[in-house]
Amino acid sequence: MGAEDRVDLAVYYPASRDLAAWRERHARGEAPDLSPYGLDRLNGRAGHVEARSLPADTVIPRITRRIARATPAWMWRGAGPTGLVWDETSIDRLSAIPGLRARHSGVVWVTDQLACKDETWRRSRRAALRRMDALWVLSAAQIEPLRDFVGPGGPPVHHVLFGVDADFYTPAPLPDKPLIVSVGGDRDRDAETLFDALSIIRRERPDVDAVVQSTTTLTPPPGVSVVPYFTHRELKSLYARGSMTVIATRPNLHVSGMTVGLETMAAGRPVVITSSPGMDDYFGDTDAARMTPPGRARELAYAALDLLGDRATLEHAGRAARAHVESNFTTDDLAERLAAVIGRGDETM
């Protein structure tokens, strides 16, 4: 195999993710980045990078994964590329791929699950995480809990700030009719507080409409449309039609709402968002964001109303939003930070 054919880093995605279809949508301008999370931008920064699909259960059966778990990690290494997965839900399948030089994974959910999981689950997850050569988190609030969980002698835990595709989400002129946007349905979104805040906004400003992407079963206030799903292209259009994004979350460590907040700001719109540990790293030092405490619908509403009350303030916040993303929160920035983590991990092999 020639040097030009060598794969230095294999970025693995779940088998359910159709990478070819994603690339086709990207080519048509319907999806951000060439691959999910912009990890294609690691190419050149981390050597020659190839996106691959993780084997399905039928290819790596349960018994093989059990053998991999029971085998010391160093015995499962080889001369192949470094393997990387985005989050811990794919660690077991990554661990069962033999011949990889090293294995790296992001961690999103574990730190918020520790309080509600039993000891059997904790032992299993700890063992899986300790098989990795490096871990990273997107929230500073996750670093110490994760280090404590994996324990002494575990893989290093790195803090990597997230980024979005600023070439896909781009600014558009502020609309004449005010529209509030809210997007996202992960387990830590707080639809009740969001709807209470939107009720207050609508009472104060009946001219303000709202579009919410959510699968909640709660009844929305009058004037609020709820849509269960948007494609990336529809989401891009929604940000352009909106005046701002309002996000309500429950307390969490993994900075729920971060992605939507940064996409909104890349589109030149400000964000009103619940403050949670780690959120300051993304929205704490800019005129483009307002943060309010969890569960405080009134404060969330009046932070949005303050922005809506003056078009010049709203336009200034939108410009600051775009500049904020361009300064440090693009997928190019994310790739640079991940490449540094990968480089440090590979040097220790």
Coordinates of C-alpha atoms in Angstrom, one line a residue:
M1 CA 0.0 0.0 0.0
G2 CA 1.4 3.4 -1.0
A3 CA 1.8 6.2 1.4
E4 CA -1.0 8.1 -0.4
D5 CA -3.3 5.2 0.4
R6 CA -2.5 4.9 4.0
V7 CA -5.4 5.7 6.4
D8 CA -4.1 7.4 9.6
L9 CA -7.5 8.1 11.2
A10 CA -10.8 6.2 10.7
V11 CA -13.8 8.1 11.8
Y12 CA -16.5 5.6 12.6
Y13 CA -20.3 6.4 12.5
P14 CA -23.2 4.2 13.5
A15 CA -24.3 1.7 10.8
S16 CA -27.6 3.4 10.7
R17 CA -26.0 6.6 9.5
D18 CA -26.0 6.6 5.6
L19 CA -22.8 8.4 4.9
A20 CA -23.3 8.3 1.1
A21 CA -26.7 9.9 1.4
W22 CA -25.3 12.5 3.7
R23 CA -22.6 13.4 1.2
E24 CA -25.2 13.6 -1.6
R25 CA -27.3 16.0 0.5
H26 CA -24.2 18.1 1.3
A27 CA -23.4 18.3 -2.4
R28 CA -27.0 19.6 -3.0
G29 CA -26.6 22.2 -0.3
E30 CA -29.0 20.4 2.0
A31 CA -26.6 19.3 4.9
P32 CA -23.8 21.0 6.7
D33 CA -20.2 19.7 6.2
L34 CA -19.2 16.7 4.2
S35 CA -19.7 14.4 7.1
P36 CA -21.6 14.6 10.4
Y37 CA -20.1 17.0 13.0
G38 CA -17.7 18.3 10.3
L39 CA -15.2 15.5 11.1
D40 CA -14.2 15.4 7.5
R41 CA -12.2 18.6 8.3
L42 CA -9.8 16.4 10.3
N43 CA -8.4 15.3 6.9
G44 CA -4.9 16.8 6.6
R45 CA -5.0 17.9 10.3
A46 CA -4.8 14.3 11.5
G47 CA -3.2 12.7 8.5
H48 CA -5.3 10.9 5.9
V49 CA -8.8 10.5 7.3
E50 CA -11.5 8.2 6.1
A51 CA -15.2 8.1 7.2
R52 CA -16.4 4.5 7.9
S53 CA -19.5 2.9 9.1
L54 CA -19.3 0.8 12.3
P55 CA -20.1 -2.9 11.8
A56 CA -23.7 -3.8 12.6
D57 CA -24.4 -6.4 15.3
T58 CA -24.7 -9.1 12.6
V59 CA -21.1 -8.4 11.6
I60 CA -19.6 -8.1 15.2
P61 CA -21.9 -10.4 17.2
R62 CA -22.3 -10.0 21.0
I63 CA -19.8 -12.8 21.8
T64 CA -17.1 -11.0 19.9
R65 CA -17.8 -7.8 21.8
R66 CA -17.6 -9.7 25.0
I67 CA -14.2 -11.2 24.1
A68 CA -13.0 -7.7 23.2
R69 CA -14.2 -6.4 26.6
A70 CA -12.4 -9.2 28.4
T71 CA -9.2 -8.8 26.5
P72 CA -6.6 -6.2 27.7
A73 CA -6.8 -3.2 25.5
W74 CA -3.2 -3.4 24.5
M75 CA -3.7 -6.9 23.1
W76 CA -6.4 -5.6 20.8
R77 CA -4.2 -3.0 19.2
G78 CA -2.4 -3.3 15.8
A79 CA -0.7 -1.4 13.1
G80 CA -4.0 0.0 11.6
P81 CA -5.3 3.5 11.8
T82 CA -6.5 5.3 14.9
G83 CA -10.2 4.9 15.4
L84 CA -12.5 7.6 16.5
V85 CA -16.2 7.8 17.4
W86 CA -18.3 10.8 18.3
D87 CA -19.8 9.6 21.6
E88 CA -19.8 6.7 24.1
T89 CA -22.9 5.0 22.5
S90 CA -20.5 3.5 19.9
I91 CA -17.6 2.5 22.2
D92 CA -18.5 -1.2 22.4
R93 CA -18.4 -1.6 18.6
L94 CA -15.3 0.4 18.3
S95 CA -13.6 -1.7 20.9
A96 CA -14.4 -4.9 19.0
I97 CA -12.7 -3.7 15.8
P98 CA -9.3 -5.4 15.9
G99 CA -6.0 -4.0 14.6
L100 CA -6.6 -0.3 15.4
R101 CA -3.6 1.6 16.6
A102 CA -5.6 3.6 19.2
R103 CA -9.2 4.3 20.0
H104 CA -10.6 7.7 20.9
S105 CA -14.2 8.7 21.9
G106 CA -16.2 11.7 22.9
V107 CA -18.4 11.4 26.0
V108 CA -21.8 13.2 26.0
W109 CA -24.3 11.3 28.2
V110 CA -22.5 9.4 30.9
T111 CA -21.9 12.2 33.3
D112 CA -25.6 13.0 33.5
Q113 CA -26.6 9.4 33.9
L114 CA -24.4 8.5 36.9
A115 CA -26.9 9.5 39.5
C116 CA -29.7 7.3 38.1
K117 CA -27.9 4.1 37.0
D118 CA -27.2 1.0 39.0
E119 CA -23.8 -0.4 39.9
T120 CA -23.9 -3.1 37.1
W121 CA -24.3 -0.3 34.5
R122 CA -21.6 1.8 36.1
R123 CA -19.1 -1.1 36.0
S124 CA -19.9 -1.9 32.4
R125 CA -19.6 1.7 31.3
R126 CA -16.4 2.3 33.3
A127 CA -14.8 -0.7 31.7
A128 CA -15.8 0.4 28.2
L129 CA -14.5 3.9 28.7
R130 CA -11.2 2.7 30.2
R131 CA -10.5 0.7 27.0
M132 CA -10.2 4.0 25.1
D133 CA -6.8 5.7 24.7
A134 CA -8.3 9.2 25.0
L135 CA -11.7 10.7 25.8
W136 CA -13.0 14.2 25.2
V137 CA -16.0 16.2 26.4
L138 CA -17.7 19.3 25.1
S139 CA -18.5 20.8 28.5
A140 CA -15.9 21.9 31.1
A141 CA -18.4 20.7 33.7
Q142 CA -18.0 17.1 32.6
I143 CA -14.2 16.9 33.0
E144 CA -13.9 16.2 36.7
P145 CA -17.0 13.9 37.0
L146 CA -15.7 11.8 34.1
R147 CA -12.1 11.6 35.4
D148 CA -13.5 10.5 38.8
F149 CA -15.7 7.9 37.1
V150 CA -13.0 6.3 34.9
G151 CA -10.7 6.3 37.9
P152 CA -6.9 6.3 38.2
G153 CA -5.0 4.9 35.3
G154 CA -7.9 5.6 32.9
P155 CA -7.5 7.4 29.6
P156 CA -6.9 11.2 29.7
V157 CA -10.0 13.4 29.5
H158 CA -9.8 16.4 27.2
H159 CA -12.0 19.5 26.9
V160 CA -12.9 20.2 23.3
L161 CA -15.1 23.1 22.4
F162 CA -17.8 22.4 19.8
G163 CA -18.2 24.1 16.5
V164 CA -20.7 24.4 13.6
D165 CA -20.5 24.8 9.9
A166 CA -20.5 28.6 9.4
D167 CA -20.4 28.0 5.6
F168 CA -23.8 26.4 5.7
Y169 CA -25.5 28.5 8.4
T170 CA -25.1 32.1 7.1
P171 CA -26.6 35.4 8.0
A172 CA -29.8 36.8 6.3
P173 CA -31.5 40.1 6.7
L174 CA -33.6 40.5 9.9
P175 CA -37.3 39.8 9.1
D176 CA -39.8 42.6 9.6
K177 CA -42.3 40.4 11.4
P178 CA -40.9 39.1 14.7
L179 CA -40.6 35.3 15.0
I180 CA -39.1 33.3 17.9
V181 CA -37.5 30.0 17.1
S182 CA -36.9 27.1 19.4
V183 CA -35.3 23.8 18.2
G184 CA -34.4 20.6 19.9
G185 CA -35.8 17.6 21.7
D186 CA -33.1 15.9 23.7
R187 CA -33.8 14.5 27.1
D188 CA -32.8 17.7 28.9
R189 CA -35.0 20.2 27.1
D190 CA -37.7 21.9 29.3
A191 CA -40.8 22.3 27.1
E192 CA -42.9 23.3 30.1
T193 CA -40.7 26.3 30.9
L194 CA -40.4 27.2 27.3
F195 CA -44.1 27.2 26.7
D196 CA -44.7 29.3 29.9
A197 CA -42.1 31.8 28.6
L198 CA -43.7 31.9 25.2
S199 CA -47.1 32.6 26.8
I200 CA -45.7 35.6 28.6
I201 CA -44.1 36.9 25.4
R202 CA -47.3 36.5 23.5
R203 CA -49.3 38.3 26.2
E204 CA -46.8 41.2 26.1
R205 CA -46.3 41.1 22.3
P206 CA -49.3 39.5 20.5
D207 CA -47.5 40.3 17.2
V208 CA -44.7 37.8 17.9
D209 CA -45.2 34.3 16.6
A210 CA -43.2 31.3 17.5
V211 CA -42.1 28.0 15.9
V212 CA -40.9 25.2 18.1
Q213 CA -39.3 21.9 16.9
S214 CA -40.1 19.3 19.5
T215 CA -41.8 16.0 20.1
T216 CA -43.3 17.1 23.4
T217 CA -46.9 16.1 24.1
L218 CA -47.6 19.3 26.0
T219 CA -50.2 21.7 24.5
P220 CA -48.5 24.8 23.1
P221 CA -49.8 28.3 23.8
P222 CA -51.8 30.1 21.2
G223 CA -49.7 31.5 18.4
V224 CA -47.0 28.8 18.8
S225 CA -46.6 26.2 16.1
V226 CA -45.0 22.9 17.1
V227 CA -43.2 20.8 14.4
P228 CA -41.7 17.4 15.3
Y229 CA -38.8 17.5 12.8
F230 CA -36.9 19.7 10.4
T231 CA -34.3 18.8 7.8
H232 CA -31.1 20.7 7.9
R233 CA -32.2 22.8 4.9
E234 CA -35.6 23.6 6.6
L235 CA -33.7 24.5 9.8
K236 CA -31.4 26.8 7.9
S237 CA -34.5 28.5 6.4
L238 CA -36.1 28.7 9.8
Y239 CA -33.1 30.5 11.4
A240 CA -33.2 33.0 8.5
R241 CA -36.9 33.7 9.1
G242 CA -36.5 34.0 12.9
S243 CA -35.6 37.0 15.0
M244 CA -33.8 34.9 17.7
T245 CA -33.8 31.4 19.2
V246 CA -35.0 30.7 22.7
I247 CA -33.9 27.5 24.4
A248 CA -35.1 26.2 27.8
T249 CA -33.3 23.2 29.4
R250 CA -33.2 21.4 32.7
P251 CA -30.0 21.3 34.7
N252 CA -27.4 19.2 33.0
L253 CA -23.6 18.9 32.5
H254 CA -23.4 18.3 28.7
V255 CA -24.6 21.8 27.7
S256 CA -27.9 20.8 26.1
G257 CA -28.9 23.4 23.5
M258 CA -25.3 24.3 22.6
T259 CA -25.5 23.1 18.9
V260 CA -28.7 24.9 18.2
G261 CA -27.4 28.0 19.9
L262 CA -24.2 28.1 17.8
E263 CA -26.2 27.4 14.6
T264 CA -28.5 30.3 15.4
M265 CA -25.5 32.6 16.0
A266 CA -23.8 31.5 12.8
A267 CA -27.0 32.5 11.1
G268 CA -26.7 36.0 12.6
R269 CA -29.3 35.7 15.3
P270 CA -29.0 36.1 19.1
V271 CA -29.8 33.4 21.6
V272 CA -31.7 33.4 24.8
I273 CA -30.8 30.2 26.7
T274 CA -31.0 28.5 30.1
S275 CA -27.7 28.7 31.9
S276 CA -26.2 25.3 32.8
P277 CA -22.7 24.3 33.9
G278 CA -20.3 24.7 31.0
M279 CA -22.6 27.0 29.1
D280 CA -20.4 30.1 29.8
D281 CA -17.7 28.6 27.5
Y282 CA -20.0 29.0 24.6
F283 CA -22.3 32.0 25.4
G284 CA -20.8 33.7 28.4
D285 CA -18.8 36.5 26.9
T286 CA -20.8 38.0 24.0
D287 CA -23.6 40.5 23.4
A288 CA -25.2 37.8 21.2
A289 CA -26.6 35.7 24.1
R290 CA -28.7 36.1 27.2
M291 CA -28.6 33.3 29.8
T292 CA -31.2 32.8 32.5
P293 CA -31.5 30.3 35.4
P294 CA -33.2 26.9 34.9
G295 CA -37.0 26.8 35.3
R296 CA -37.4 30.6 35.3
A297 CA -40.0 31.2 32.6
R298 CA -40.5 34.8 33.4
E299 CA -36.8 35.7 33.2
L300 CA -36.4 33.7 29.9
A301 CA -39.4 35.6 28.5
Y302 CA -38.2 39.1 29.5
A303 CA -34.7 38.5 28.2
A304 CA -36.3 37.7 24.8
L305 CA -38.6 40.7 25.1
D306 CA -35.7 43.0 25.9
L307 CA -34.1 42.0 22.6
L308 CA -37.3 42.3 20.7
G309 CA -38.0 45.8 22.1
D310 CA -35.4 47.6 19.9
R311 CA -34.5 46.6 16.4
A312 CA -31.1 48.2 16.6
T313 CA -30.2 46.1 19.6
L314 CA -31.4 43.0 17.9
E315 CA -29.3 43.8 14.8
H316 CA -26.3 44.5 16.9
A317 CA -26.7 41.2 18.7
G318 CA -27.0 39.4 15.4
R319 CA -23.8 40.8 14.1
A320 CA -22.1 39.9 17.4
A321 CA -23.5 36.4 17.1
R322 CA -21.9 35.8 13.7
A323 CA -18.6 37.3 14.8
H324 CA -18.6 35.1 17.9
V325 CA -19.0 31.9 15.9
E326 CA -16.4 32.9 13.4
S327 CA -13.9 33.7 16.2
N328 CA -13.8 30.2 17.7
F329 CA -16.8 28.0 17.1
T330 CA -16.7 26.7 13.6
T331 CA -16.2 23.1 12.5
D332 CA -12.7 24.1 11.4
D333 CA -12.0 25.1 15.0
L334 CA -13.5 21.9 16.3
A335 CA -11.3 19.9 13.9
E336 CA -8.1 21.7 15.0
R337 CA -8.9 20.9 18.6
L338 CA -9.7 17.3 18.0
A339 CA -6.6 16.9 15.9
A340 CA -4.5 18.1 18.9
V341 CA -6.2 15.5 21.1
I342 CA -5.6 12.7 18.6
G343 CA -1.9 13.8 18.1
R344 CA -1.3 13.7 21.8
G345 CA -2.9 10.3 22.2
D346 CA -1.0 8.7 19.3
E347 CA 2.3 10.0 20.5
T348 CA 1.9 7.9 23.7
M349 CA 1.2 4.7 21.8

